[in-house]
Amino acid sequence: MAEYSASTIYPYDKRAIKKLDTLLNQEGIQHDKNLDYTMGLFDEEQNLVATGSCFGNTLRCLAVDSSHQGEGLMNIVVSNLIEHEYEMGRIDLFLYTKCEMAHRFSSMGFYEIARVDNKVVFMENRKTGFESYLQQLKEETAKNSLSASAKLQGAVIMNANPFTLGHQYLLKTAAKQCELLHVFIVSEDISLVPFSVREKLIREGSAQIQNLVYHTTGNYLISNATFPSYFLKDSDTVILAHAKLDVTIFIRIAQALNISVRFVGEEPFSHVTNLYNQIMNEQLEEHGLHCTIIPRLESAGTPVSASSARSALQNGNMELFKSLVPESTWHYFTSAEAEPVLEKIRASKNVIHY
């Protein structure tokens, strides 16, 4: 067997990046822009023969030169990436691969969660990970006294960065149109307002609505595992692929919980969310589910948005901020507890959601 050396490929190493792009293109894999670690296997002549990358807790851009298939190089790549992830403290891992490659990763201890357009497979390293998540959702639902008799069930997924009057209006409006409303709170801590605060403000700001069930999205909905383009700018092609994957997973959740309608707020600002809503509307209808778009709440003729609220906080315009949020959100952001979050918002280069 030939000798190969493993090394990190850094973004500033133009020569190595060119080799990486060539290999990925040769193997029909798009070079994901959202990566935080990339490694490569090089032969004795410094030709790149295999590669793999990570973004958060996902493995992606996995490729082996077709002329080196059968040499066990993918096992070496995946082992290297897993070791890196473990060193970073990431235990629950996910990966993307082409459908024809899924069986290979199954032999490495990964299990399929969902696939999109018969082209991409999403997998994880826990055999019962997704099933355990579905069971958790069912148990959370059963705690609501209305769950046993609720025939029309809906869902809302929100980041609420931070929770505004617009979010509150969306929940109130959606809750009136169904007997039980599942509220999925984006739990990944990548927003300016941390998850613990966002969850607290969502619960406090909607406490008066009786037919809500709260859930966290974990790694399975609008997370960097399934939908990194929600958080970072990327090409429309990648955004659409991630949106399809995320909606495919939501459909499985909806089927498990008997959810028949998903409510979304009208989106006049975010390009990513607009594309997502287009894909969602198409895919839900194909599976007998419905998508209901609720017009945005307006303040002084302008749609209320979390971006506007963050901008007001960054600029110190507390009068404007107060007009955009419920009392509970206002109370938090005028307390000493909020100072670390406020400092982060003030220091941010861009508070406007892409």
Coordinates of C-alpha atoms in Angstrom, one line a residue:
M1 CA 0.0 0.0 0.0
A2 CA 1.3 3.5 -0.8
E3 CA 2.4 5.9 1.9
Y4 CA 0.0 8.8 2.7
S5 CA 0.4 11.7 5.1
A6 CA -2.5 13.5 6.8
S7 CA -2.4 17.2 7.3
T8 CA -4.7 20.2 8.0
I9 CA -5.7 22.3 4.9
Y10 CA -5.8 25.9 6.0
P11 CA -8.1 28.5 4.2
Y12 CA -5.0 30.7 3.4
D13 CA -3.1 27.9 1.7
K14 CA -4.1 28.7 -1.9
R15 CA -2.2 25.8 -3.4
A16 CA -3.8 23.2 -1.1
I17 CA -7.3 24.8 -1.6
K18 CA -6.9 24.6 -5.3
K19 CA -6.1 20.9 -5.0
L20 CA -9.1 20.5 -2.7
D21 CA -11.5 22.2 -5.1
T22 CA -10.2 20.0 -8.0
L23 CA -10.7 16.8 -6.0
L24 CA -14.2 17.8 -4.8
N25 CA -15.2 18.9 -8.3
Q26 CA -13.9 15.6 -9.8
E27 CA -16.0 13.6 -7.3
G28 CA -19.1 15.7 -7.9
I29 CA -19.1 17.3 -4.4
Q30 CA -19.8 21.1 -3.9
H31 CA -17.2 22.9 -1.7
D32 CA -19.2 24.0 1.3
K33 CA -18.3 27.5 2.3
N34 CA -19.2 26.8 5.9
L35 CA -16.3 24.9 7.3
D36 CA -14.1 25.3 10.3
Y37 CA -11.6 22.4 9.8
T38 CA -10.4 20.6 6.7
M39 CA -7.9 17.8 6.5
G40 CA -6.3 16.0 3.5
L41 CA -4.4 12.8 2.7
F42 CA -1.5 13.4 0.4
D43 CA 0.6 10.9 -1.5
E44 CA 4.4 11.0 -1.7
E45 CA 4.3 13.5 -4.5
Q46 CA 1.9 15.8 -2.5
N47 CA -1.1 15.0 -4.6
L48 CA -4.4 15.2 -2.6
V49 CA -6.0 11.8 -2.7
A50 CA -8.7 12.2 0.0
T51 CA -10.2 14.9 2.1
G52 CA -12.9 15.7 4.7
S53 CA -14.1 18.7 6.6
C54 CA -16.1 19.7 9.7
F55 CA -18.5 22.4 10.5
G56 CA -19.6 22.4 14.1
N57 CA -20.6 18.8 14.8
T58 CA -21.0 17.8 11.2
L59 CA -18.7 16.0 8.8
R60 CA -18.9 17.2 5.2
C61 CA -17.1 17.5 1.9
L62 CA -15.9 13.9 2.2
A63 CA -14.1 12.7 -0.9
V64 CA -11.6 10.1 -2.1
D65 CA -10.0 10.3 -5.5
S66 CA -11.7 7.6 -7.7
S67 CA -8.3 6.2 -8.7
H68 CA -7.6 5.4 -5.0
Q69 CA -10.9 3.7 -4.2
G70 CA -10.7 0.5 -2.2
E71 CA -7.6 1.5 -0.2
G72 CA -9.5 2.3 3.0
L73 CA -8.7 6.0 2.7
M74 CA -12.2 7.2 3.7
N75 CA -11.9 5.3 7.0
I76 CA -8.7 7.2 7.7
V77 CA -10.3 10.5 6.8
V78 CA -13.4 9.9 9.0
S79 CA -11.3 8.7 11.9
N80 CA -9.2 11.9 11.7
L81 CA -12.3 14.0 11.7
I82 CA -14.0 12.1 14.6
E83 CA -10.8 12.5 16.6
H84 CA -10.8 16.3 15.9
E85 CA -14.5 16.5 16.9
Y86 CA -13.9 14.6 20.1
E87 CA -11.0 17.0 21.0
M88 CA -13.4 19.9 20.5
G89 CA -15.8 18.2 22.9
R90 CA -18.3 17.3 20.3
I91 CA -19.7 13.8 20.9
D92 CA -23.0 13.7 18.9
L93 CA -21.8 13.8 15.3
F94 CA -23.6 14.1 11.9
L95 CA -22.5 13.8 8.3
Y96 CA -23.7 14.5 4.8
T97 CA -23.0 12.1 1.9
K98 CA -24.2 11.1 -1.5
C99 CA -26.8 8.3 -1.5
E100 CA -24.4 5.8 -3.2
M101 CA -22.0 6.4 -0.3
A102 CA -24.4 5.9 2.6
H103 CA -23.7 2.2 2.9
R104 CA -20.0 2.9 3.4
F105 CA -20.6 5.2 6.3
S106 CA -23.1 2.8 7.8
S107 CA -20.2 0.4 8.2
M108 CA -18.4 3.1 10.1
G109 CA -21.1 3.5 12.7
F110 CA -23.3 6.1 11.2
Y111 CA -27.1 5.8 10.8
E112 CA -29.4 7.4 8.3
I113 CA -31.9 10.1 9.4
A114 CA -33.1 11.5 6.1
R115 CA -32.3 11.9 2.5
V116 CA -33.1 14.6 -0.1
D117 CA -33.9 14.3 -3.8
N118 CA -32.2 10.9 -3.8
K119 CA -28.9 12.8 -3.8
V120 CA -27.9 13.6 -0.2
V121 CA -28.2 11.5 2.9
F122 CA -28.0 13.0 6.4
M123 CA -26.6 10.6 9.0
E124 CA -25.6 10.5 12.7
N125 CA -23.4 8.4 14.9
R126 CA -26.1 7.4 17.4
K127 CA -28.3 4.5 16.4
T128 CA -31.4 5.8 18.2
G129 CA -30.6 9.5 18.3
F130 CA -33.5 10.7 16.1
E131 CA -35.9 8.2 17.5
S132 CA -35.1 9.3 21.0
Y133 CA -35.7 12.9 20.0
L134 CA -39.1 11.9 18.6
Q135 CA -39.9 10.1 21.8
Q136 CA -38.9 13.2 23.8
L137 CA -41.3 15.3 21.7
K138 CA -44.1 12.9 22.3
E139 CA -43.5 12.9 26.1
E140 CA -43.4 16.7 26.2
T141 CA -46.7 16.9 24.2
A142 CA -48.4 14.4 26.5
K143 CA -47.9 16.8 29.5
N144 CA -50.4 19.2 28.0
S145 CA -53.9 18.4 29.0
L146 CA -55.3 19.2 25.6
S147 CA -53.0 16.8 23.7
A148 CA -55.3 13.7 24.0
S149 CA -58.3 15.4 22.4
A150 CA -56.6 17.8 20.0
K151 CA -57.4 16.9 16.5
L152 CA -56.0 20.0 14.7
Q153 CA -52.4 20.5 15.7
G154 CA -50.0 23.1 14.3
A155 CA -46.4 24.0 14.7
V156 CA -44.2 27.1 14.8
I157 CA -40.4 27.2 14.7
M158 CA -38.8 30.3 16.1
N159 CA -35.4 31.6 16.9
A160 CA -36.6 34.8 18.6
N161 CA -33.4 36.7 18.7
P162 CA -34.9 38.4 20.7
F163 CA -38.6 37.7 21.3
T164 CA -40.7 40.6 19.9
L165 CA -44.3 41.6 19.7
G166 CA -44.1 40.1 16.2
H167 CA -43.3 36.7 17.6
Q168 CA -46.0 37.1 20.2
Y169 CA -48.5 38.0 17.5
L170 CA -47.5 35.0 15.4
L171 CA -48.1 32.6 18.3
K172 CA -51.4 34.2 19.3
T173 CA -52.7 34.1 15.7
A174 CA -51.5 30.6 15.1
A175 CA -52.9 29.3 18.4
K176 CA -56.3 30.5 17.5
Q177 CA -56.3 28.4 14.3
C178 CA -55.6 25.1 16.0
E179 CA -56.4 23.1 19.1
L180 CA -52.7 22.5 20.0
L181 CA -49.7 24.5 18.9
H182 CA -46.2 23.0 19.1
V183 CA -43.6 25.8 19.5
F184 CA -40.1 24.6 18.5
I185 CA -37.4 26.9 19.9
V186 CA -34.1 26.9 18.0
S187 CA -31.8 25.7 20.6
E188 CA -28.4 26.1 19.0
D189 CA -26.3 28.8 20.7
I190 CA -25.2 30.8 17.7
S191 CA -27.4 33.8 17.9
L192 CA -26.5 37.1 19.7
V193 CA -29.1 36.3 22.3
P194 CA -28.2 33.0 23.9
F195 CA -30.6 30.1 23.9
S196 CA -31.3 30.2 27.7
V197 CA -32.5 33.8 27.4
R198 CA -34.5 33.2 24.1
E199 CA -36.3 30.3 25.7
K200 CA -37.1 32.2 28.8
L201 CA -38.4 35.2 26.9
I202 CA -40.5 33.0 24.6
R203 CA -42.1 31.2 27.5
E204 CA -42.7 34.4 29.5
G205 CA -44.0 36.3 26.5
S206 CA -46.5 33.6 25.5
A207 CA -47.5 32.4 29.0
Q208 CA -51.1 33.6 28.5
I209 CA -51.7 31.3 25.6
Q210 CA -53.0 28.0 27.0
N211 CA -52.7 25.6 24.1
L212 CA -49.0 25.7 23.6
V213 CA -46.4 22.9 23.9
Y214 CA -42.8 23.9 23.9
H215 CA -40.0 21.9 22.4
T216 CA -36.3 22.5 21.6
T217 CA -35.0 21.8 18.1
G218 CA -31.7 20.2 19.2
N219 CA -29.6 19.1 16.2
Y220 CA -32.5 18.1 14.1
L221 CA -34.2 21.4 13.1
I222 CA -32.7 24.7 11.9
S223 CA -29.3 23.9 13.4
N224 CA -25.8 24.1 12.0
A225 CA -26.1 20.3 11.5
T226 CA -29.1 20.6 9.1
F227 CA -29.3 24.2 8.1
P228 CA -26.1 26.3 8.5
S229 CA -27.2 28.7 5.8
Y230 CA -29.8 30.0 8.2
F231 CA -27.0 31.5 10.3
L232 CA -24.4 32.2 7.6
K233 CA -24.5 33.7 4.1
D234 CA -24.1 31.1 1.3
S235 CA -25.1 30.5 -2.3
D236 CA -28.8 29.9 -3.1
T237 CA -28.0 26.4 -4.2
V238 CA -26.7 25.4 -0.8
I239 CA -29.5 27.3 1.0
L240 CA -32.0 25.4 -1.0
A241 CA -30.4 22.0 -0.3
H242 CA -30.2 22.7 3.4
A243 CA -33.8 23.9 3.4
K244 CA -35.0 20.7 1.7
L245 CA -33.2 18.6 4.3
D246 CA -34.6 20.6 7.2
V247 CA -38.2 20.4 5.9
T248 CA -37.8 16.7 5.2
I249 CA -36.9 16.2 8.9
F250 CA -39.7 18.4 10.0
I251 CA -42.2 16.3 8.0
R252 CA -41.1 13.2 9.9
I253 CA -41.6 15.1 13.2
A254 CA -45.0 16.3 12.0
Q255 CA -46.1 12.8 11.2
A256 CA -44.9 11.5 14.6
L257 CA -46.9 14.3 16.5
N258 CA -49.9 14.4 14.2
I259 CA -49.1 18.0 13.2
S260 CA -51.0 19.0 10.0
V261 CA -50.2 22.7 9.6
R262 CA -47.1 24.8 10.0
F263 CA -47.4 28.5 10.6
V264 CA -44.7 31.0 9.5
G265 CA -44.5 34.7 9.6
E266 CA -44.4 36.7 6.4
E267 CA -40.8 37.5 5.7
P268 CA -40.0 40.9 4.0
F269 CA -36.4 41.1 5.1
S270 CA -34.5 37.7 5.1
H271 CA -33.5 36.2 1.8
V272 CA -32.6 32.9 3.5
T273 CA -36.0 32.6 5.2
N274 CA -37.9 33.5 2.0
L275 CA -36.2 30.7 0.1
Y276 CA -36.8 28.4 3.0
N277 CA -40.5 29.2 3.0
Q278 CA -40.8 28.6 -0.7
I279 CA -39.3 25.1 -0.3
M280 CA -41.3 24.4 2.8
N281 CA -44.6 25.3 1.1
E282 CA -43.9 23.0 -1.8
Q283 CA -42.7 20.0 0.2
L284 CA -45.4 20.2 2.9
E285 CA -48.2 20.1 0.3
E286 CA -46.6 17.1 -1.3
H287 CA -47.0 15.2 2.0
G288 CA -50.6 16.4 2.7
L289 CA -49.5 19.1 5.2
H290 CA -50.3 22.8 5.0
C291 CA -48.3 25.9 5.3
T292 CA -50.0 29.0 6.6
I293 CA -48.2 32.4 6.2
I294 CA -49.3 35.0 8.8
P295 CA -48.8 38.7 7.8
R296 CA -46.3 40.5 9.9
L297 CA -47.4 42.7 12.8
E298 CA -46.5 46.3 12.0
S299 CA -45.5 49.3 14.1
A300 CA -45.7 52.8 12.6
G301 CA -46.2 51.2 9.2
T302 CA -43.1 49.0 9.4
P303 CA -43.0 45.3 10.0
V304 CA -41.8 44.4 13.5
S305 CA -38.7 42.2 13.3
A306 CA -36.0 40.9 15.6
S307 CA -33.4 42.6 13.3
S308 CA -35.1 46.0 14.1
A309 CA -35.1 45.2 17.8
R310 CA -31.4 44.3 17.8
S311 CA -30.6 47.4 15.8
A312 CA -32.4 49.5 18.3
L313 CA -30.4 47.9 21.1
Q314 CA -27.1 48.4 19.3
N315 CA -27.9 52.1 18.7
G316 CA -29.1 52.6 22.3
N317 CA -32.6 53.6 21.0
M318 CA -34.5 52.1 24.0
E319 CA -37.7 54.0 23.2
L320 CA -37.9 52.3 19.8
F321 CA -36.9 48.9 21.3
K322 CA -39.7 49.2 23.9
S323 CA -42.3 49.7 21.1
L324 CA -41.2 46.4 19.5
V325 CA -41.2 44.0 22.4
P326 CA -43.5 42.6 25.1
E327 CA -43.1 43.7 28.7
S328 CA -41.2 40.6 29.6
T329 CA -38.5 41.2 26.9
W330 CA -38.3 44.9 27.9
H331 CA -37.9 43.9 31.6
Y332 CA -35.0 41.6 30.8
F333 CA -33.1 44.0 28.6
T334 CA -33.3 46.8 31.1
S335 CA -32.0 44.6 33.9
A336 CA -28.3 44.1 35.0
E337 CA -28.6 40.4 33.9
A338 CA -28.8 41.5 30.3
E339 CA -25.5 43.5 30.2
P340 CA -23.3 40.7 28.8
V341 CA -25.9 40.2 26.0
L342 CA -26.1 43.9 25.3
E343 CA -22.3 44.2 25.1
K344 CA -22.3 41.4 22.5
I345 CA -25.0 43.1 20.5
R346 CA -23.2 46.5 20.7
A347 CA -20.0 45.0 19.5
S348 CA -21.5 43.0 16.6
K349 CA -20.5 44.1 13.1
N350 CA -23.9 43.2 11.7
V351 CA -27.1 42.8 13.6
I352 CA -29.3 42.5 10.5
H353 CA -30.4 39.0 9.7
Y354 CA -29.4 37.8 6.3

